[in-house]
mmCIF file of C-alpha atoms in Angstrom:
data_model
loop_
_atom_site.group_PDB
_atom_site.id
_atom_site.type_symbol
_atom_site.label_atom_id
_atom_site.label_comp_id
_atom_site.label_asym_id
_atom_site.label_seq_id
_atom_site.Cartn_x
_atom_site.Cartn_y
_atom_site.Cartn_z
ATOM 1 C CA MET A 1 11.952 52.732 -135.908
ATOM 2 C CA SER A 2 14.321 49.944 -135.712
ATOM 3 C CA GLN A 3 14.852 47.584 -132.876
ATOM 4 C CA THR A 4 18.169 49.112 -131.881
ATOM 5 C CA GLU A 5 16.681 52.524 -131.350
ATOM 6 C CA THR A 6 14.010 51.040 -129.099
ATOM 7 C CA ILE A 7 16.617 49.404 -126.894
ATOM 8 C CA LEU A 8 18.626 52.586 -126.686
ATOM 9 C CA LEU A 9 15.565 54.584 -125.664
ATOM 10 C CA ILE A 10 14.806 52.068 -122.891
ATOM 11 C CA LEU A 11 18.353 52.226 -121.602
ATOM 12 C CA LEU A 12 18.260 56.007 -121.677
ATOM 13 C CA GLY A 13 15.045 56.091 -119.661
ATOM 14 C CA PHE A 14 16.414 53.651 -117.148
ATOM 15 C CA SER A 15 19.563 55.702 -116.733
ATOM 16 C CA LEU A 16 17.559 58.908 -116.198
ATOM 17 C CA GLY A 17 15.369 57.196 -113.610
ATOM 18 C CA ALA A 18 18.388 55.852 -111.755
ATOM 19 C CA LEU A 19 19.960 59.317 -111.722
ATOM 20 C CA ILE A 20 16.794 60.891 -110.360
ATOM 21 C CA ALA A 21 16.531 58.167 -107.693
ATOM 22 C CA LEU A 22 20.131 58.730 -106.699
ATOM 23 C CA PHE A 23 19.602 62.449 -106.154
ATOM 24 C CA PHE A 24 16.369 61.848 -104.272
ATOM 25 C CA GLY A 25 18.024 59.199 -102.043
ATOM 26 C CA ARG A 26 20.888 61.527 -101.164
ATOM 27 C CA PHE A 27 18.388 64.195 -100.138
ATOM 28 C CA ILE A 28 16.530 61.744 -97.893
ATOM 29 C CA TRP A 29 19.816 60.550 -96.375
ATOM 30 C CA ASN A 30 20.888 64.077 -95.456
ATOM 31 C CA LEU A 31 17.465 64.798 -94.010
ATOM 32 C CA GLY A 32 17.678 61.684 -91.828
ATOM 33 C CA LEU A 33 21.121 62.679 -90.586
ATOM 34 C CA ARG A 34 19.815 66.052 -89.550
ATOM 35 C CA PHE A 35 16.892 64.530 -87.624
ATOM 36 C CA GLY A 36 19.200 62.027 -85.934
ATOM 37 C CA ALA A 37 21.695 64.689 -84.864
ATOM 38 C CA ARG A 38 18.898 66.842 -83.489
ATOM 39 C CA ARG A 39 17.496 63.934 -81.485
ATOM 40 C CA MET A 40 20.918 63.034 -80.090
ATOM 41 C CA ARG A 41 21.464 66.610 -79.003
ATOM 42 C CA LYS A 42 18.170 66.503 -77.110
ATOM 43 C CA GLN A 43 19.012 63.259 -75.343
ATOM 44 C CA VAL A 44 22.696 63.803 -74.500
ATOM 45 C CA PRO A 45 23.503 66.907 -72.338
ATOM 46 C CA SER A 46 25.749 69.211 -74.117
ATOM 47 C CA THR A 47 27.347 70.892 -71.030
ATOM 48 C CA VAL A 48 29.178 69.825 -67.821
ATOM 49 C CA ALA A 49 26.389 71.298 -65.658
ATOM 50 C CA GLY A 50 23.926 69.024 -67.308
ATOM 51 C CA LEU A 51 26.172 66.013 -66.645
ATOM 52 C CA GLN A 52 26.587 66.962 -62.922
ATOM 53 C CA THR A 53 22.858 67.445 -62.570
ATOM 54 C CA GLU A 54 22.254 64.064 -64.103
ATOM 55 C CA ARG A 55 24.879 62.516 -61.812
ATOM 56 C CA ASP A 56 23.293 64.079 -58.696
ATOM 57 C CA GLN A 57 19.920 62.845 -59.781
ATOM 58 C CA LEU A 58 21.234 59.316 -60.229
ATOM 59 C CA ARG A 59 22.919 59.479 -56.794
ATOM 60 C CA ALA A 60 19.666 60.605 -55.191
ATOM 61 C CA GLU A 61 17.732 57.812 -56.839
ATOM 62 C CA PHE A 62 20.370 55.290 -55.726
ATOM 63 C CA ALA A 63 20.236 56.629 -52.147
ATOM 64 C CA MET A 64 16.466 56.324 -52.099
ATOM 65 C CA LEU A 65 16.656 52.799 -53.453
ATOM 66 C CA SER A 66 19.321 51.918 -50.857
ATOM 67 C CA GLN A 67 17.184 53.355 -48.059
ATOM 68 C CA ARG A 68 14.165 51.438 -49.265
ATOM 69 C CA LEU A 69 16.194 48.251 -49.454
ATOM 70 C CA SER A 70 17.593 48.885 -45.950
ATOM 71 C CA ALA A 71 14.084 49.456 -44.573
ATOM 72 C CA ARG A 72 12.844 46.306 -46.258
ATOM 73 C CA LEU A 73 15.856 44.409 -44.918
ATOM 74 C CA GLU A 74 15.151 45.631 -41.368
ATOM 75 C CA GLU A 75 11.521 44.663 -41.740
ATOM 76 C CA ALA A 76 12.589 41.260 -43.006
ATOM 77 C CA LYS A 77 14.970 40.884 -40.042
ATOM 78 C CA LEU A 78 12.232 41.895 -37.565
ATOM 79 C CA SER A 79 9.795 39.528 -39.212
ATOM 80 C CA ALA A 80 12.374 36.733 -39.097
ATOM 81 C CA ALA A 81 13.065 37.470 -35.402
ATOM 82 C CA GLU A 82 9.342 37.414 -34.622
ATOM 83 C CA GLN A 83 8.957 34.190 -36.534
ATOM 84 C CA MET A 84 11.912 32.674 -34.680
ATOM 85 C CA ALA A 85 10.412 33.789 -31.349
ATOM 86 C CA GLU A 86 7.068 32.302 -32.373
ATOM 87 C CA VAL A 87 8.796 29.090 -33.404
ATOM 88 C CA THR A 88 10.618 29.017 -30.050
ATOM 89 C CA ARG A 89 7.348 29.557 -28.183
ATOM 90 C CA HIS A 90 5.696 26.798 -30.179
ATOM 91 C CA ARG A 91 8.672 24.528 -29.538
ATOM 92 C CA ASN A 92 8.529 25.232 -25.806
ATOM 93 C CA ARG A 93 4.796 24.625 -25.865
ATOM 94 C CA VAL A 94 5.331 21.340 -27.675
ATOM 95 C CA ASP A 95 7.974 20.334 -25.108
ATOM 96 C CA MET A 96 5.585 21.209 -22.283
ATOM 97 C CA LEU A 97 2.796 19.219 -23.929
ATOM 98 C CA VAL A 98 5.136 16.269 -24.382
ATOM 99 C CA ALA A 99 6.160 16.467 -20.707
ATOM 100 C CA GLU A 100 2.513 16.767 -19.628
ATOM 101 C CA GLN A 101 1.603 13.804 -21.813
ATOM 102 C CA ALA A 102 4.422 11.758 -20.285
ATOM 103 C CA GLU A 103 3.246 12.761 -16.789
ATOM 104 C CA LYS A 104 -0.327 11.827 -17.705
ATOM 105 C CA ASP A 105 0.904 8.487 -19.036
ATOM 106 C CA ARG A 106 2.724 7.839 -15.773
ATOM 107 C CA SER A 107 -0.343 8.894 -13.777
ATOM 108 C CA LEU A 108 -2.515 6.660 -15.948
ATOM 109 C CA ALA A 109 -0.162 3.739 -15.398
ATOM 110 C CA ALA A 110 -0.224 4.410 -11.645
ATOM 111 C CA LEU A 111 -4.029 4.639 -11.682
ATOM 112 C CA GLN A 112 -4.234 1.411 -13.643
ATOM 113 C CA GLY A 113 -1.985 -0.237 -11.073
ATOM 114 C CA GLU A 114 -4.150 1.138 -8.254
ATOM 115 C CA ALA A 115 -7.275 -0.053 -10.069
ATOM 116 C CA ALA A 116 -5.792 -3.540 -10.448
ATOM 117 C CA ASP A 117 -4.800 -3.479 -6.773
ATOM 118 C CA ALA A 118 -8.292 -2.295 -5.843
ATOM 119 C CA ILE A 119 -9.780 -5.128 -7.907
ATOM 120 C CA ARG A 120 -7.538 -7.624 -6.130
ATOM 121 C CA ARG A 121 -8.452 -6.127 -2.751
ATOM 122 C CA THR A 122 -12.135 -6.234 -3.713
ATOM 123 C CA ALA A 123 -11.842 -9.903 -4.632
ATOM 124 C CA GLN A 124 -10.025 -10.574 -1.350
ATOM 125 C CA LEU A 125 -12.675 -8.621 0.570
ATOM 126 C CA GLU A 126 -15.424 -10.546 -1.198
ATOM 127 C CA ALA A 127 -13.714 -13.807 -0.252
ATOM 128 C CA ASP A 128 -13.303 -12.543 3.329
ATOM 129 C CA LEU A 129 -16.955 -11.477 3.328
ATOM 130 C CA ALA A 130 -18.035 -14.921 2.178
ATOM 131 C CA THR A 131 -15.858 -16.498 4.869
ATOM 132 C CA ALA A 132 -17.267 -14.041 7.425
ATOM 133 C CA ASN A 133 -20.813 -14.916 6.365
ATOM 134 C CA GLU A 134 -20.036 -18.600 6.804
ATOM 135 C CA THR A 135 -18.437 -17.861 10.171
ATOM 136 C CA ILE A 136 -21.468 -15.784 11.176
ATOM 137 C CA ALA A 137 -23.758 -18.662 10.229
ATOM 138 C CA VAL A 138 -21.661 -21.058 12.314
ATOM 139 C CA LEU A 139 -21.570 -18.552 15.191
ATOM 140 C CA GLN A 140 -25.324 -18.077 15.017
ATOM 141 C CA LYS A 141 -25.741 -21.836 15.185
ATOM 142 C CA ASP A 142 -23.343 -21.996 18.140
ATOM 143 C CA ILE A 143 -25.170 -19.101 19.800
ATOM 144 C CA ALA A 144 -28.470 -20.925 19.380
ATOM 145 C CA GLU A 145 -26.945 -24.032 20.945
ATOM 146 C CA ARG A 146 -25.404 -21.957 23.730
ATOM 147 C CA ASN A 147 -28.728 -20.194 24.345
ATOM 148 C CA ALA A 148 -30.386 -23.605 24.636
ATOM 149 C CA ILE A 149 -27.692 -24.704 27.093
ATOM 150 C CA ILE A 150 -28.066 -21.453 29.064
ATOM 151 C CA ALA A 151 -31.834 -21.890 29.140
ATOM 152 C CA GLU A 152 -31.351 -25.440 30.419
ATOM 153 C CA LEU A 153 -28.891 -24.182 33.020
ATOM 154 C CA GLN A 154 -31.316 -21.461 34.091
ATOM 155 C CA ARG A 155 -34.111 -23.991 34.305
ATOM 156 C CA THR A 156 -31.925 -26.391 36.255
ATOM 157 C CA GLY A 157 -30.448 -23.648 38.442
ATOM 158 C CA GLN A 158 -33.881 -22.387 39.387
ATOM 159 C CA MET A 159 -35.082 -25.851 40.474
ATOM 160 C CA PRO A 160 -35.795 -25.953 44.213
ATOM 161 C CA ARG A 161 -33.522 -27.992 46.358
ATOM 162 C CA PRO A 162 -35.012 -31.235 47.620
ATOM 163 C CA ARG A 163 -36.460 -31.109 51.082
ATOM 164 C CA ILE A 164 -34.640 -33.197 53.643
ATOM 165 C CA ARG A 165 -36.272 -34.423 56.766
ATOM 166 C CA GLU A 166 -34.875 -33.254 60.032
ATOM 167 C CA ASP A 167 -34.563 -36.799 61.316
ATOM 168 C CA ALA A 168 -32.808 -38.007 58.116
ATOM 169 C CA THR A 169 -29.505 -39.696 58.468
ATOM 170 C CA THR A 170 -26.291 -38.397 57.091
ATOM 171 C CA GLU A 171 -26.415 -40.878 54.207
ATOM 172 C CA GLU A 172 -29.933 -39.742 53.221
ATOM 173 C CA ARG A 173 -28.926 -36.092 53.266
ATOM 174 C CA LEU A 174 -25.893 -36.949 51.172
ATOM 175 C CA ARG A 175 -27.966 -38.863 48.621
ATOM 176 C CA ALA A 176 -30.458 -35.971 48.376
ATOM 177 C CA ARG A 177 -27.682 -33.487 47.618
ATOM 178 C CA ILE A 178 -26.123 -35.842 45.075
ATOM 179 C CA ASP A 179 -29.496 -36.213 43.304
ATOM 180 C CA HIS A 180 -29.921 -32.433 43.296
ATOM 181 C CA LEU A 181 -26.513 -31.942 41.695
ATOM 182 C CA THR A 182 -26.996 -34.735 39.162
ATOM 183 C CA GLY A 183 -29.040 -32.442 36.904
ATOM 184 C CA LEU A 184 -26.319 -29.814 37.014
ATOM 185 C CA SER A 185 -23.714 -32.469 36.297
ATOM 186 C CA ARG A 186 -25.540 -33.637 33.170
ATOM 187 C CA VAL A 187 -25.782 -30.112 31.789
ATOM 188 C CA ALA A 188 -22.171 -29.382 32.749
ATOM 189 C CA GLU A 189 -21.004 -32.493 30.887
ATOM 190 C CA ALA A 190 -22.736 -31.200 27.718
ATOM 191 C CA THR A 191 -21.110 -27.765 28.099
ATOM 192 C CA PRO A 192 -17.530 -27.314 26.756
ATOM 193 C CA THR A 193 -14.959 -26.209 29.291
ATOM 194 C CA GLU A 194 -13.218 -23.860 26.813
ATOM 195 C CA PRO A 195 -14.921 -20.927 25.021
ATOM 196 C CA GLN A 196 -15.783 -21.758 21.393
ATOM 197 C CA LEU A 197 -17.256 -18.411 20.406
ATOM 198 C CA PRO A 198 -15.116 -15.399 19.537
ATOM 199 C CA MET A 199 -17.725 -12.986 20.912
ATOM 200 C CA PRO A 200 -18.578 -12.836 24.658
ATOM 201 C CA ALA A 201 -21.965 -14.174 25.743
ATOM 202 C CA PRO A 202 -24.152 -11.980 27.944
ATOM 203 C CA ALA A 203 -23.908 -12.955 31.594
ATOM 204 C CA ASP A 204 -27.227 -13.623 33.339
ATOM 205 C CA PRO A 205 -27.246 -12.617 37.045
ATOM 206 C CA ALA A 206 -29.682 -15.392 37.901
ATOM 207 C CA LEU A 207 -27.550 -17.959 36.087
ATOM 208 C CA ASN A 208 -24.367 -16.705 37.752
ATOM 209 C CA GLU A 209 -26.058 -16.871 41.115
ATOM 210 C CA GLY A 210 -27.262 -20.399 40.419
ATOM 211 C CA LEU A 211 -23.814 -21.501 39.337
ATOM 212 C CA ALA A 212 -22.210 -19.933 42.390
ATOM 213 C CA LYS A 213 -24.754 -21.638 44.605
ATOM 214 C CA ALA A 214 -24.169 -24.956 42.870
ATOM 215 C CA GLU A 215 -20.433 -24.508 43.277
ATOM 216 C CA ARG A 216 -20.844 -23.781 46.982
ATOM 217 C CA ASP A 217 -23.084 -26.812 47.382
ATOM 218 C CA THR A 218 -20.584 -28.960 45.529
ATOM 219 C CA GLU A 219 -17.744 -27.730 47.712
ATOM 220 C CA ASP A 220 -19.803 -28.370 50.848
ATOM 221 C CA LEU A 221 -20.704 -31.807 49.549
ATOM 222 C CA ARG A 222 -17.058 -32.622 48.833
ATOM 223 C CA GLN A 223 -16.013 -31.481 52.303
ATOM 224 C CA GLU A 224 -18.834 -33.456 53.872
ATOM 225 C CA LEU A 225 -17.894 -36.532 51.854
ATOM 226 C CA GLU A 226 -14.318 -36.200 53.004
ATOM 227 C CA ARG A 227 -15.468 -35.746 56.590
ATOM 228 C CA LEU A 228 -17.821 -38.744 56.365
ATOM 229 C CA ASP A 229 -15.112 -40.789 54.724
ATOM 230 C CA ALA A 230 -12.682 -39.941 57.500
ATOM 231 C CA GLU A 231 -15.309 -40.641 60.166
ATOM 232 C CA TRP A 232 -16.301 -43.891 58.485
ATOM 233 C CA ASN A 233 -12.714 -45.040 58.315
ATOM 234 C CA ARG A 234 -12.181 -44.030 61.919
ATOM 235 C CA LYS A 235 -15.212 -46.001 63.090
ATOM 236 C CA LEU A 236 -14.182 -48.993 61.050
ATOM 237 C CA ASP A 237 -10.729 -48.809 62.548
ATOM 238 C CA GLU A 238 -12.247 -48.633 66.001
ATOM 239 C CA LEU A 239 -14.537 -51.591 65.367
ATOM 240 C CA GLY A 240 -11.895 -53.515 63.479
ATOM 241 C CA GLN A 241 -14.408 -54.706 60.835
ATOM 242 C CA VAL A 242 -12.621 -53.452 57.695
ATOM 243 C CA PRO A 243 -8.936 -53.755 56.891
ATOM 244 C CA PRO A 244 -6.962 -50.517 56.512
ATOM 245 C CA GLU A 245 -6.224 -51.160 52.814
ATOM 246 C CA LYS A 246 -10.001 -51.434 52.035
ATOM 247 C CA ALA A 247 -11.033 -48.530 54.212
ATOM 248 C CA SER A 248 -9.365 -46.047 51.893
ATOM 249 C CA GLU A 249 -11.470 -47.351 48.971
ATOM 250 C CA VAL A 250 -14.832 -46.383 50.498
ATOM 251 C CA GLN A 251 -16.937 -44.174 48.240
ATOM 252 C CA PRO A 252 -14.117 -43.140 45.807
ATOM 253 C CA SER A 253 -16.482 -42.753 42.877
ATOM 254 C CA ALA A 254 -18.760 -40.355 44.764
ATOM 255 C CA VAL A 255 -15.843 -38.105 45.733
ATOM 256 C CA ALA A 256 -14.468 -38.178 42.172
ATOM 257 C CA ASN A 257 -17.882 -37.314 40.739
ATOM 258 C CA VAL A 258 -18.289 -34.395 43.109
ATOM 259 C CA ILE A 259 -14.786 -33.064 42.359
ATOM 260 C CA SER A 260 -15.383 -33.424 38.606
ATOM 261 C CA LEU A 261 -18.712 -31.628 38.942
ATOM 262 C CA ALA A 262 -17.047 -28.789 40.848
ATOM 263 C CA LYS A 263 -14.395 -28.415 38.155
ATOM 264 C CA ARG A 264 -17.016 -28.338 35.400
ATOM 265 C CA ILE A 265 -19.078 -25.747 37.215
ATOM 266 C CA ARG A 266 -15.997 -23.526 37.686
ATOM 267 C CA ALA A 267 -15.076 -23.876 33.987
ATOM 268 C CA LEU A 268 -18.645 -23.100 32.911
ATOM 269 C CA LYS A 269 -18.739 -20.066 35.179
ATOM 270 C CA ASN A 270 -15.445 -18.760 33.773
ATOM 271 C CA ASP A 271 -16.678 -19.393 30.224
ATOM 272 C CA ILE A 272 -19.871 -17.403 30.777
ATOM 273 C CA ALA A 273 -18.061 -14.595 32.631
ATOM 274 C CA THR A 274 -15.592 -14.097 29.745
#
């Protein structure tokens, strides 16, 4: 067999195979069209009733979805309102806390001011207390001195009066009274005429009685001195032994001492009574 025949046989076989494949492909194509048309008929309604039913079903599904969305929207609105109310409550609470904190700050500032004032008052009171303690010490010292003076006055006031003879002259009686009052005069000179203590001293009845008696004796002595002075001047005038200008100078120191003693006794009595 020649080479040309071989090529022709190959071409003939290829042509037969292509023809068979063409017929087989057409058969498969038609079969696919049939299956596709059948599937489309199942999916797409073929009548108006089917279309209306499908439309009603879609409307019902849309209504349900709309209702669900509306319910969710209402829930969201309620939740938002509750959250806003909660936020408002929290905001009001925060405002109240801020106001309370401001009030507490003001109260704290006031308390700090009061504490500082109390500290200043405490320091002032401590200074006053120290001054009072010093004053008390001075007063106690003065009281001790006054008690010593009062004891001396009591001792002097309780001394018995000197005895005077019945046949003694007027000058002797006068000298005896002056000697008796000399002790009181010495104590009265050591006693201040004005009160130096802020607190009143207790009055002793015996001391008051002694002072009153001394004052009466001093007054009697002054009157007697004046009477004796007048009588002495009168006698001198009658006898003509002393000039009138010298007669008035008789015993001036004794009268002055008696008057001064009377004034001191009155001042001491007033001091003790107050």
